mmCIF file of C-alpha atoms in Angstrom:
data_model
loop_
_atom_site.group_PDB
_atom_site.id
_atom_site.type_symbol
_atom_site.label_atom_id
_atom_site.label_comp_id
_atom_site.label_asym_id
_atom_site.label_seq_id
_atom_site.Cartn_x
_atom_site.Cartn_y
_atom_site.Cartn_z
ATOM 1 C CA UNK A 273 132.809 92.873 100.361
ATOM 2 C CA UNK A 274 129.453 92.635 102.031
ATOM 3 C CA UNK A 275 128.914 96.394 101.926
ATOM 4 C CA UNK A 276 129.918 96.521 98.246
ATOM 5 C CA UNK A 277 127.289 93.902 97.495
ATOM 6 C CA UNK A 278 124.617 95.771 99.442
ATOM 7 C CA UNK A 279 125.523 99.003 97.672
ATOM 8 C CA UNK A 280 125.152 97.309 94.293
ATOM 9 C CA UNK A 281 121.789 95.856 95.295
ATOM 10 C CA UNK A 282 120.630 99.234 96.520
ATOM 11 C CA UNK A 283 121.705 101.062 93.374
ATOM 12 C CA UNK A 284 119.950 98.458 91.180
ATOM 13 C CA UNK A 285 116.811 98.854 93.246
ATOM 14 C CA UNK A 286 117.002 102.632 92.944
ATOM 15 C CA UNK A 287 117.578 102.352 89.206
ATOM 16 C CA UNK A 288 114.449 100.198 88.992
ATOM 17 C CA UNK A 289 112.414 102.705 90.987
ATOM 18 C CA UNK A 290 113.554 105.488 88.685
ATOM 19 C CA UNK A 291 112.691 103.501 85.565
ATOM 20 C CA UNK A 292 109.293 102.706 87.048
ATOM 21 C CA UNK A 293 108.227 106.310 87.556
ATOM 22 C CA UNK A 294 106.716 106.665 84.092
ATOM 23 C CA UNK A 295 104.758 103.441 84.674
ATOM 24 C CA UNK A 296 103.521 104.767 88.005
ATOM 25 C CA UNK A 297 102.243 107.914 86.281
ATOM 26 C CA UNK A 298 100.706 105.918 83.446
ATOM 27 C CA UNK A 299 98.921 103.531 85.817
ATOM 28 C CA UNK A 300 97.204 106.318 87.746
ATOM 29 C CA UNK A 301 94.385 107.185 85.301
ATOM 30 C CA UNK A 302 93.792 103.522 84.448
ATOM 31 C CA UNK A 303 93.638 102.388 88.069
ATOM 32 C CA UNK A 304 91.558 105.401 89.103
ATOM 33 C CA UNK A 305 89.033 104.570 86.392
ATOM 34 C CA UNK A 306 89.151 100.921 87.409
ATOM 35 C CA UNK A 307 88.312 101.888 90.987
ATOM 36 C CA UNK A 308 85.430 104.038 89.848
ATOM 37 C CA UNK A 309 84.056 101.335 87.534
ATOM 38 C CA UNK A 310 84.426 98.713 90.262
ATOM 39 C CA UNK A 311 82.285 100.866 92.498
ATOM 40 C CA UNK A 312 79.581 101.260 89.855
ATOM 41 C CA UNK A 313 79.748 97.500 89.259
ATOM 42 C CA UNK A 314 78.951 97.011 92.936
ATOM 43 C CA UNK A 315 82.288 95.900 94.351
ATOM 44 C CA UNK A 316 83.143 97.161 97.822
ATOM 45 C CA UNK A 317 86.301 99.191 98.437
ATOM 46 C CA UNK A 318 88.039 96.148 99.926
ATOM 47 C CA UNK A 319 87.082 93.854 97.071
ATOM 48 C CA UNK A 320 88.390 96.451 94.627
ATOM 49 C CA UNK A 321 91.716 96.926 96.386
ATOM 50 C CA UNK A 322 92.042 93.184 96.941
ATOM 51 C CA UNK A 323 91.637 92.535 93.216
ATOM 52 C CA UNK A 324 94.427 95.009 92.433
ATOM 53 C CA UNK A 325 96.638 93.521 95.162
ATOM 54 C CA UNK A 326 96.163 89.881 94.130
ATOM 55 C CA UNK A 327 95.725 90.065 90.355
ATOM 56 C CA UNK A 328 97.754 93.139 89.246
ATOM 57 C CA UNK A 329 96.694 92.892 85.583
ATOM 58 C CA UNK A 330 94.883 95.894 84.150
ATOM 59 C CA UNK A 331 93.136 94.443 81.120
ATOM 60 C CA UNK A 332 91.938 91.360 83.023
ATOM 61 C CA UNK A 333 90.558 93.421 85.868
ATOM 62 C CA UNK A 334 88.611 95.629 83.466
ATOM 63 C CA UNK A 335 87.157 92.650 81.652
ATOM 64 C CA UNK A 336 86.235 91.003 84.952
ATOM 65 C CA UNK A 337 84.123 94.084 85.790
ATOM 66 C CA UNK A 338 82.528 93.951 82.374
ATOM 67 C CA UNK A 339 81.642 90.285 82.748
ATOM 68 C CA UNK A 340 80.354 90.777 86.294
ATOM 69 C CA UNK A 341 77.954 93.412 84.986
ATOM 70 C CA UNK A 342 76.761 90.935 82.358
ATOM 71 C CA UNK A 343 76.199 88.372 85.114
ATOM 72 C CA UNK A 344 78.923 86.004 83.935
ATOM 73 C CA UNK A 345 79.987 83.290 86.396
ATOM 74 C CA UNK A 346 83.274 83.321 88.288
ATOM 75 C CA UNK A 347 84.738 80.324 86.476
ATOM 76 C CA UNK A 348 84.243 81.891 83.077
ATOM 77 C CA UNK A 349 85.844 85.115 84.311
ATOM 78 C CA UNK A 350 88.882 83.190 85.550
ATOM 79 C CA UNK A 351 89.141 81.390 82.200
ATOM 80 C CA UNK A 352 88.938 84.683 80.285
ATOM 81 C CA UNK A 353 91.655 86.091 82.535
ATOM 82 C CA UNK A 354 93.863 83.111 81.755
ATOM 83 C CA UNK A 355 93.508 83.514 77.996
ATOM 84 C CA UNK A 356 94.168 87.234 78.262
ATOM 85 C CA UNK A 357 97.356 86.565 80.231
ATOM 86 C CA UNK A 358 98.949 83.992 77.951
ATOM 87 C CA UNK A 359 101.008 86.855 76.524
ATOM 88 C CA UNK A 360 102.794 87.104 79.859
ATOM 89 C CA UNK A 361 104.108 83.604 79.240
ATOM 90 C CA UNK A 362 105.854 84.955 76.163
ATOM 91 C CA UNK A 363 107.127 87.998 78.051
ATOM 92 C CA UNK A 364 108.476 85.940 80.944
ATOM 93 C CA UNK A 365 110.261 83.622 78.484
ATOM 94 C CA UNK A 366 111.846 86.647 76.781
ATOM 95 C CA UNK A 367 112.772 88.211 80.114
ATOM 96 C CA UNK A 368 114.387 84.952 81.214
ATOM 97 C CA UNK A 369 116.951 85.399 78.419
ATOM 98 C CA UNK A 370 117.897 88.746 79.945
ATOM 99 C CA UNK A 371 117.754 87.737 83.605
ATOM 100 C CA UNK A 372 120.915 87.377 85.655
ATOM 101 C CA UNK A 373 121.534 83.931 87.104
ATOM 102 C CA UNK A 374 119.894 84.185 90.491
ATOM 103 C CA UNK A 375 118.133 81.847 92.846
ATOM 104 C CA UNK A 376 114.778 80.543 91.706
ATOM 105 C CA UNK A 377 112.815 82.071 94.584
ATOM 106 C CA UNK A 378 113.976 85.562 93.635
ATOM 107 C CA UNK A 379 112.828 85.052 90.055
ATOM 108 C CA UNK A 380 109.542 83.569 91.264
ATOM 109 C CA UNK A 381 109.086 86.646 93.443
ATOM 110 C CA UNK A 382 109.525 89.254 90.727
ATOM 111 C CA UNK A 383 107.563 87.132 88.244
ATOM 112 C CA UNK A 384 104.460 88.325 90.100
ATOM 113 C CA UNK A 385 105.067 91.849 88.831
ATOM 114 C CA UNK A 386 105.571 91.129 85.124
ATOM 115 C CA UNK A 387 103.032 93.286 83.283
ATOM 116 C CA UNK A 388 103.078 94.697 79.744
ATOM 117 C CA UNK A 389 104.633 97.848 81.145
ATOM 118 C CA UNK A 390 107.223 96.491 83.601
ATOM 119 C CA UNK A 391 108.264 93.942 80.991
ATOM 120 C CA UNK A 392 108.700 96.579 78.277
ATOM 121 C CA UNK A 393 110.808 98.827 80.489
ATOM 122 C CA UNK A 394 112.972 95.936 81.723
ATOM 123 C CA UNK A 395 113.404 94.493 78.221
ATOM 124 C CA UNK A 396 114.601 97.823 76.798
ATOM 125 C CA UNK A 397 117.148 98.317 79.579
ATOM 126 C CA UNK A 398 120.667 97.789 78.225
ATOM 127 C CA UNK A 399 122.417 94.728 79.636
ATOM 128 C CA UNK A 400 121.078 92.158 82.070
ATOM 129 C CA UNK A 401 118.390 92.660 84.691
ATOM 130 C CA UNK A 402 118.615 91.396 88.255
ATOM 131 C CA UNK A 403 116.066 90.851 91.010
ATOM 132 C CA UNK A 404 116.833 94.138 92.794
ATOM 133 C CA UNK A 405 116.196 96.140 89.639
ATOM 134 C CA UNK A 406 112.974 94.241 88.947
ATOM 135 C CA UNK A 407 111.764 94.689 92.523
ATOM 136 C CA UNK A 408 112.412 98.453 92.369
ATOM 137 C CA UNK A 409 110.567 98.679 89.071
ATOM 138 C CA UNK A 410 107.641 96.634 90.384
ATOM 139 C CA UNK A 411 107.547 98.387 93.756
ATOM 140 C CA UNK A 412 106.568 101.794 92.298
ATOM 141 C CA UNK A 413 104.341 100.366 89.567
ATOM 142 C CA UNK A 414 102.436 98.046 91.915
ATOM 143 C CA UNK A 415 102.209 100.756 94.579
ATOM 144 C CA UNK A 416 100.696 103.198 92.120
ATOM 145 C CA UNK A 417 98.291 100.546 90.787
ATOM 146 C CA UNK A 418 96.976 99.463 94.185
ATOM 147 C CA UNK A 419 96.725 102.927 95.736
ATOM 148 C CA UNK A 420 95.107 104.502 92.669
ATOM 149 C CA UNK A 421 92.505 101.702 92.511
ATOM 150 C CA UNK A 422 91.467 102.488 96.073
ATOM 151 C CA UNK A 423 91.495 106.242 95.485
ATOM 152 C CA UNK A 424 89.399 105.771 92.349
ATOM 153 C CA UNK A 425 86.771 103.860 94.321
ATOM 154 C CA UNK A 426 86.574 106.592 96.945
ATOM 155 C CA UNK A 427 86.808 109.820 94.932
ATOM 156 C CA UNK A 428 86.511 108.674 91.310
ATOM 157 C CA UNK A 429 83.326 110.590 90.522
ATOM 158 C CA UNK A 430 84.911 113.860 91.502
ATOM 159 C CA UNK A 431 87.886 113.628 89.118
ATOM 160 C CA UNK A 432 87.860 115.933 86.094
ATOM 161 C CA UNK A 433 86.903 113.811 83.106
ATOM 162 C CA UNK A 434 88.947 115.716 80.546
ATOM 163 C CA UNK A 435 92.187 115.144 82.470
ATOM 164 C CA UNK A 436 91.404 111.430 82.803
ATOM 165 C CA UNK A 437 90.826 111.243 79.067
ATOM 166 C CA UNK A 438 94.038 112.963 78.089
ATOM 167 C CA UNK A 439 95.980 110.894 80.627
ATOM 168 C CA UNK A 440 94.730 107.676 79.049
ATOM 169 C CA UNK A 441 97.381 108.164 76.365
ATOM 170 C CA UNK A 442 100.180 108.000 78.970
ATOM 171 C CA UNK A 443 101.050 104.300 78.718
ATOM 172 C CA UNK A 444 100.950 104.357 74.919
ATOM 173 C CA UNK A 445 103.308 107.346 74.994
ATOM 174 C CA UNK A 446 105.571 105.359 77.290
ATOM 175 C CA UNK A 447 105.652 102.404 74.890
ATOM 176 C CA UNK A 448 106.510 104.812 72.066
ATOM 177 C CA UNK A 449 109.200 106.435 74.199
ATOM 178 C CA UNK A 450 110.730 102.996 74.779
ATOM 179 C CA UNK A 451 110.540 101.881 71.168
ATOM 180 C CA UNK A 452 111.634 104.948 69.190
ATOM 181 C CA UNK A 453 115.266 105.203 70.408
ATOM 182 C CA UNK A 454 115.934 101.539 69.464
ATOM 183 C CA UNK A 455 114.073 102.022 66.197
ATOM 184 C CA UNK A 456 116.565 104.691 65.224
ATOM 185 C CA UNK A 457 119.495 102.340 65.776
ATOM 186 C CA UNK A 458 118.398 99.100 64.085
ATOM 187 C CA UNK A 459 116.437 98.412 60.959
ATOM 188 C CA UNK A 460 115.432 95.008 62.318
ATOM 189 C CA UNK A 461 113.469 96.729 65.089
ATOM 190 C CA UNK A 462 111.426 98.718 62.569
ATOM 191 C CA UNK A 463 110.425 95.489 60.850
ATOM 192 C CA UNK A 464 109.553 93.775 64.105
ATOM 193 C CA UNK A 465 107.415 96.616 65.435
ATOM 194 C CA UNK A 466 105.663 97.409 62.150
ATOM 195 C CA UNK A 467 104.941 93.783 61.251
ATOM 196 C CA UNK A 468 103.568 93.003 64.711
ATOM 197 C CA UNK A 469 101.474 96.189 64.653
ATOM 198 C CA UNK A 470 100.050 95.262 61.242
ATOM 199 C CA UNK A 471 99.325 91.639 62.206
ATOM 200 C CA UNK A 472 97.738 92.766 65.470
ATOM 201 C CA UNK A 473 95.462 95.230 63.666
ATOM 202 C CA UNK A 474 94.390 92.611 61.125
ATOM 203 C CA UNK A 475 93.728 89.915 63.736
ATOM 204 C CA UNK A 476 91.818 92.236 66.072
ATOM 205 C CA UNK A 477 89.881 94.452 63.681
ATOM 206 C CA UNK A 478 89.712 92.279 60.553
ATOM 207 C CA UNK A 479 89.298 88.794 61.956
ATOM 208 C CA UNK A 480 87.815 89.832 65.347
ATOM 209 C CA UNK A 481 90.111 87.483 67.184
ATOM 210 C CA UNK A 482 90.015 87.665 71.003
ATOM 211 C CA UNK A 483 92.455 90.144 72.579
ATOM 212 C CA UNK A 484 94.411 87.487 74.417
ATOM 213 C CA UNK A 485 95.279 85.430 71.347
ATOM 214 C CA UNK A 486 95.676 88.313 68.902
ATOM 215 C CA UNK A 487 98.649 89.849 70.697
ATOM 216 C CA UNK A 488 100.417 86.517 71.252
ATOM 217 C CA UNK A 489 100.013 85.364 67.653
ATOM 218 C CA UNK A 490 100.995 88.695 66.076
ATOM 219 C CA UNK A 491 104.098 88.980 68.285
ATOM 220 C CA UNK A 492 105.211 85.407 67.620
ATOM 221 C CA UNK A 493 104.554 85.702 63.890
ATOM 222 C CA UNK A 494 106.622 88.875 63.570
ATOM 223 C CA UNK A 495 109.452 87.555 65.777
ATOM 224 C CA UNK A 496 109.757 84.235 63.931
ATOM 225 C CA UNK A 497 109.458 85.818 60.473
ATOM 226 C CA UNK A 498 112.111 88.446 61.124
ATOM 227 C CA UNK A 499 114.386 85.874 62.745
ATOM 228 C CA UNK A 500 114.151 83.465 59.802
ATOM 229 C CA UNK A 501 114.791 86.292 57.394
ATOM 230 C CA UNK A 502 117.675 87.760 59.368
ATOM 231 C CA UNK A 503 119.296 84.345 59.554
ATOM 232 C CA UNK A 504 119.093 83.871 55.799
ATOM 233 C CA UNK A 505 120.300 87.330 54.801
ATOM 234 C CA UNK A 506 123.258 87.754 57.108
ATOM 235 C CA UNK A 507 124.453 85.168 59.565
ATOM 236 C CA UNK A 508 126.875 87.620 61.139
ATOM 237 C CA UNK A 509 124.249 90.209 62.092
ATOM 238 C CA UNK A 510 124.471 89.945 65.832
ATOM 239 C CA UNK A 511 123.692 93.537 66.609
ATOM 240 C CA UNK A 512 120.588 92.814 68.621
ATOM 241 C CA UNK B 98 82.778 90.602 101.654
ATOM 242 C CA UNK B 99 81.204 87.979 99.446
ATOM 243 C CA UNK B 100 82.931 84.636 99.195
ATOM 244 C CA UNK B 101 82.144 84.083 95.507
ATOM 245 C CA UNK B 102 83.877 87.363 94.658
ATOM 246 C CA UNK B 103 86.866 86.501 96.856
ATOM 247 C CA UNK B 104 87.248 83.096 95.216
ATOM 248 C CA UNK B 105 86.977 84.654 91.786
ATOM 249 C CA UNK B 106 89.744 87.135 92.675
ATOM 250 C CA UNK B 107 91.974 84.356 94.011
ATOM 251 C CA UNK B 108 91.373 82.312 90.851
ATOM 252 C CA UNK B 109 92.185 85.325 88.677
ATOM 253 C CA UNK B 110 95.361 85.877 90.690
ATOM 254 C CA UNK B 111 96.472 82.291 90.156
ATOM 255 C CA UNK B 112 95.914 82.207 86.393
ATOM 256 C CA UNK B 113 97.719 85.551 86.145
ATOM 257 C CA UNK B 114 100.717 84.492 88.218
ATOM 258 C CA UNK B 115 101.278 81.078 86.614
ATOM 259 C CA UNK B 116 102.076 82.303 83.049
ATOM 260 C CA UNK B 117 104.322 85.006 84.525
ATOM 261 C CA UNK B 118 106.297 82.569 86.663
ATOM 262 C CA UNK B 119 106.361 79.334 84.656
ATOM 263 C CA UNK B 120 108.932 80.274 81.951
ATOM 264 C CA UNK B 121 111.322 81.679 84.560
ATOM 265 C CA UNK B 122 111.046 78.451 86.546
ATOM 266 C CA UNK B 123 111.095 75.995 83.632
ATOM 267 C CA UNK B 124 113.914 77.693 81.693
ATOM 268 C CA UNK B 125 115.878 78.460 84.867
ATOM 269 C CA UNK B 126 119.505 77.663 83.912
ATOM 270 C CA UNK B 127 118.365 76.133 80.608
ATOM 271 C CA UNK B 128 120.119 77.252 77.444
ATOM 272 C CA UNK B 129 117.678 77.362 74.537
ATOM 273 C CA UNK B 130 118.675 76.628 70.923
ATOM 274 C CA UNK B 131 120.086 79.747 69.160
ATOM 275 C CA UNK B 132 117.107 80.202 66.821
ATOM 276 C CA UNK B 133 114.692 80.235 69.733
ATOM 277 C CA UNK B 134 116.957 82.623 71.625
ATOM 278 C CA UNK B 135 116.884 84.922 68.604
ATOM 279 C CA UNK B 136 113.084 84.773 68.442
ATOM 280 C CA UNK B 137 112.800 85.603 72.137
ATOM 281 C CA UNK B 138 115.195 88.535 71.700
ATOM 282 C CA UNK B 139 112.849 89.856 69.001
ATOM 283 C CA UNK B 140 109.763 89.553 71.207
ATOM 284 C CA UNK B 141 110.125 92.870 73.127
ATOM 285 C CA UNK B 142 110.286 94.970 69.950
ATOM 286 C CA UNK B 143 107.426 93.118 68.288
ATOM 287 C CA UNK B 144 105.232 93.212 71.368
ATOM 288 C CA UNK B 145 105.800 96.971 71.746
ATOM 289 C CA UNK B 146 104.554 97.436 68.189
ATOM 290 C CA UNK B 147 101.475 95.337 68.932
ATOM 291 C CA UNK B 148 100.840 97.081 72.257
ATOM 292 C CA UNK B 149 100.825 100.498 70.578
ATOM 293 C CA UNK B 150 98.865 99.664 67.411
ATOM 294 C CA UNK B 151 95.915 99.601 67.009
ATOM 295 C CA UNK B 152 95.187 100.443 70.697
ATOM 296 C CA UNK B 153 96.276 104.080 70.628
ATOM 297 C CA UNK B 154 94.017 104.840 67.654
ATOM 298 C CA UNK B 155 90.986 103.358 69.432
ATOM 299 C CA UNK B 156 91.345 105.427 72.625
ATOM 300 C CA UNK B 157 88.566 107.822 71.719
ATOM 301 C CA UNK B 158 85.688 107.968 69.256
ATOM 302 C CA UNK B 159 87.500 110.945 67.773
ATOM 303 C CA UNK B 160 90.283 109.307 65.709
ATOM 304 C CA UNK B 161 92.368 112.515 65.779
ATOM 305 C CA UNK B 162 92.803 112.067 69.519
ATOM 306 C CA UNK B 163 94.933 108.958 69.020
ATOM 307 C CA UNK B 164 96.719 110.298 65.949
ATOM 308 C CA UNK B 165 97.703 113.467 67.797
ATOM 309 C CA UNK B 166 98.908 111.501 70.834
ATOM 310 C CA UNK B 167 100.866 109.127 68.586
ATOM 311 C CA UNK B 168 102.549 111.863 66.560
ATOM 312 C CA UNK B 169 103.483 113.993 69.565
ATOM 313 C CA UNK B 170 104.985 111.005 71.407
ATOM 314 C CA UNK B 171 106.974 109.910 68.332
ATOM 315 C CA UNK B 172 108.314 113.435 67.682
ATOM 316 C CA UNK B 173 109.362 114.053 71.284
ATOM 317 C CA UNK B 174 110.907 110.570 71.584
ATOM 318 C CA UNK B 175 112.707 111.014 68.257
ATOM 319 C CA UNK B 176 114.651 113.944 69.684
ATOM 320 C CA UNK B 177 115.901 111.682 72.432
ATOM 321 C CA UNK B 178 113.785 112.965 75.311
ATOM 322 C CA UNK B 179 113.541 111.039 78.568
ATOM 323 C CA UNK B 180 110.495 108.715 78.756
ATOM 324 C CA UNK B 181 108.787 110.784 81.453
ATOM 325 C CA UNK B 182 109.076 113.846 79.178
ATOM 326 C CA UNK B 183 107.560 111.860 76.294
ATOM 327 C CA UNK B 184 104.639 110.829 78.529
ATOM 328 C CA UNK B 185 104.040 114.319 79.929
ATOM 329 C CA UNK B 186 104.343 115.985 76.521
ATOM 330 C CA UNK B 187 101.695 113.805 74.892
ATOM 331 C CA UNK B 188 99.329 114.180 77.877
ATOM 332 C CA UNK B 189 99.827 117.941 77.671
ATOM 333 C CA UNK B 190 99.172 118.057 73.921
ATOM 334 C CA UNK B 191 95.961 116.054 74.327
ATOM 335 C CA UNK B 192 94.811 118.200 77.252
ATOM 336 C CA UNK B 193 95.294 121.270 75.057
ATOM 337 C CA UNK B 194 93.393 119.534 72.239
ATOM 338 C CA UNK B 195 90.514 118.689 74.596
ATOM 339 C CA UNK B 196 90.279 122.294 75.755
ATOM 340 C CA UNK B 197 90.289 123.729 72.223
#
């Protein structure tokens, strides 16, 4: 029985690693550029790698560099990071509904690796997710993020700019690749994605709301609206 | 290494980890009311929409860059391609566009 359990754990981990490959590819150009920017901002190689190791949040790390250049204080940078990461609260709550019942320390361990990308991949996986799967997924994503940050600091200037530019689309393409197959199956998904996209555009570009709040509010608004509507129209619709 | 930078990084790490961990810890073995469960099940699809738009269209000053990347990813994904293929195809299309 013990070996069967280990085999299951191993196959979940491997499945996670496989699912994480597209994230690993997508993180490369972003982390490479981060490393390069960190260098021009005046961070040492170790400070740069340490930030990727400890924080592991792309958007926050970019903004931290921006604010450092502007001479903003550390406390304000931490506060900005917090506001930007409130969306992960929403993601972790959604992931919790999909998580297998496991010990708290395992969940607390993989919680460290919940990013926009690892969350999206895990959430679109059919069925439940367990800690082994999450750790496999995070292992390759985190590895790529940390290593590419360091590489970017060391050789960033020598990378061809055109390739970096065209690779910047990678994560968006991944999100589209995750969304489109489910979009084809359920009309509800079309509403959710399109409404949230519209709200997000209005809040960001029209009302100039801060990035952190805009994504949380547009996601919540779309999710609650569609849920209220779905409940009214057909109680039995339990396809999702 | 400068201590102010180190402390800033540690602070950033903490405020990043807490929102990621808190719901898993607080709702550990808690069953939420059905409506809330439904809302949370909607979140992944909504957040994907918001993560893609408007971001992809603001990637470059040239708006066609994002449009081309968007369309090629949607077309390739529509035909049921593996995610890695979707990613590589759109990178390839944009590389070709940059060269032309």
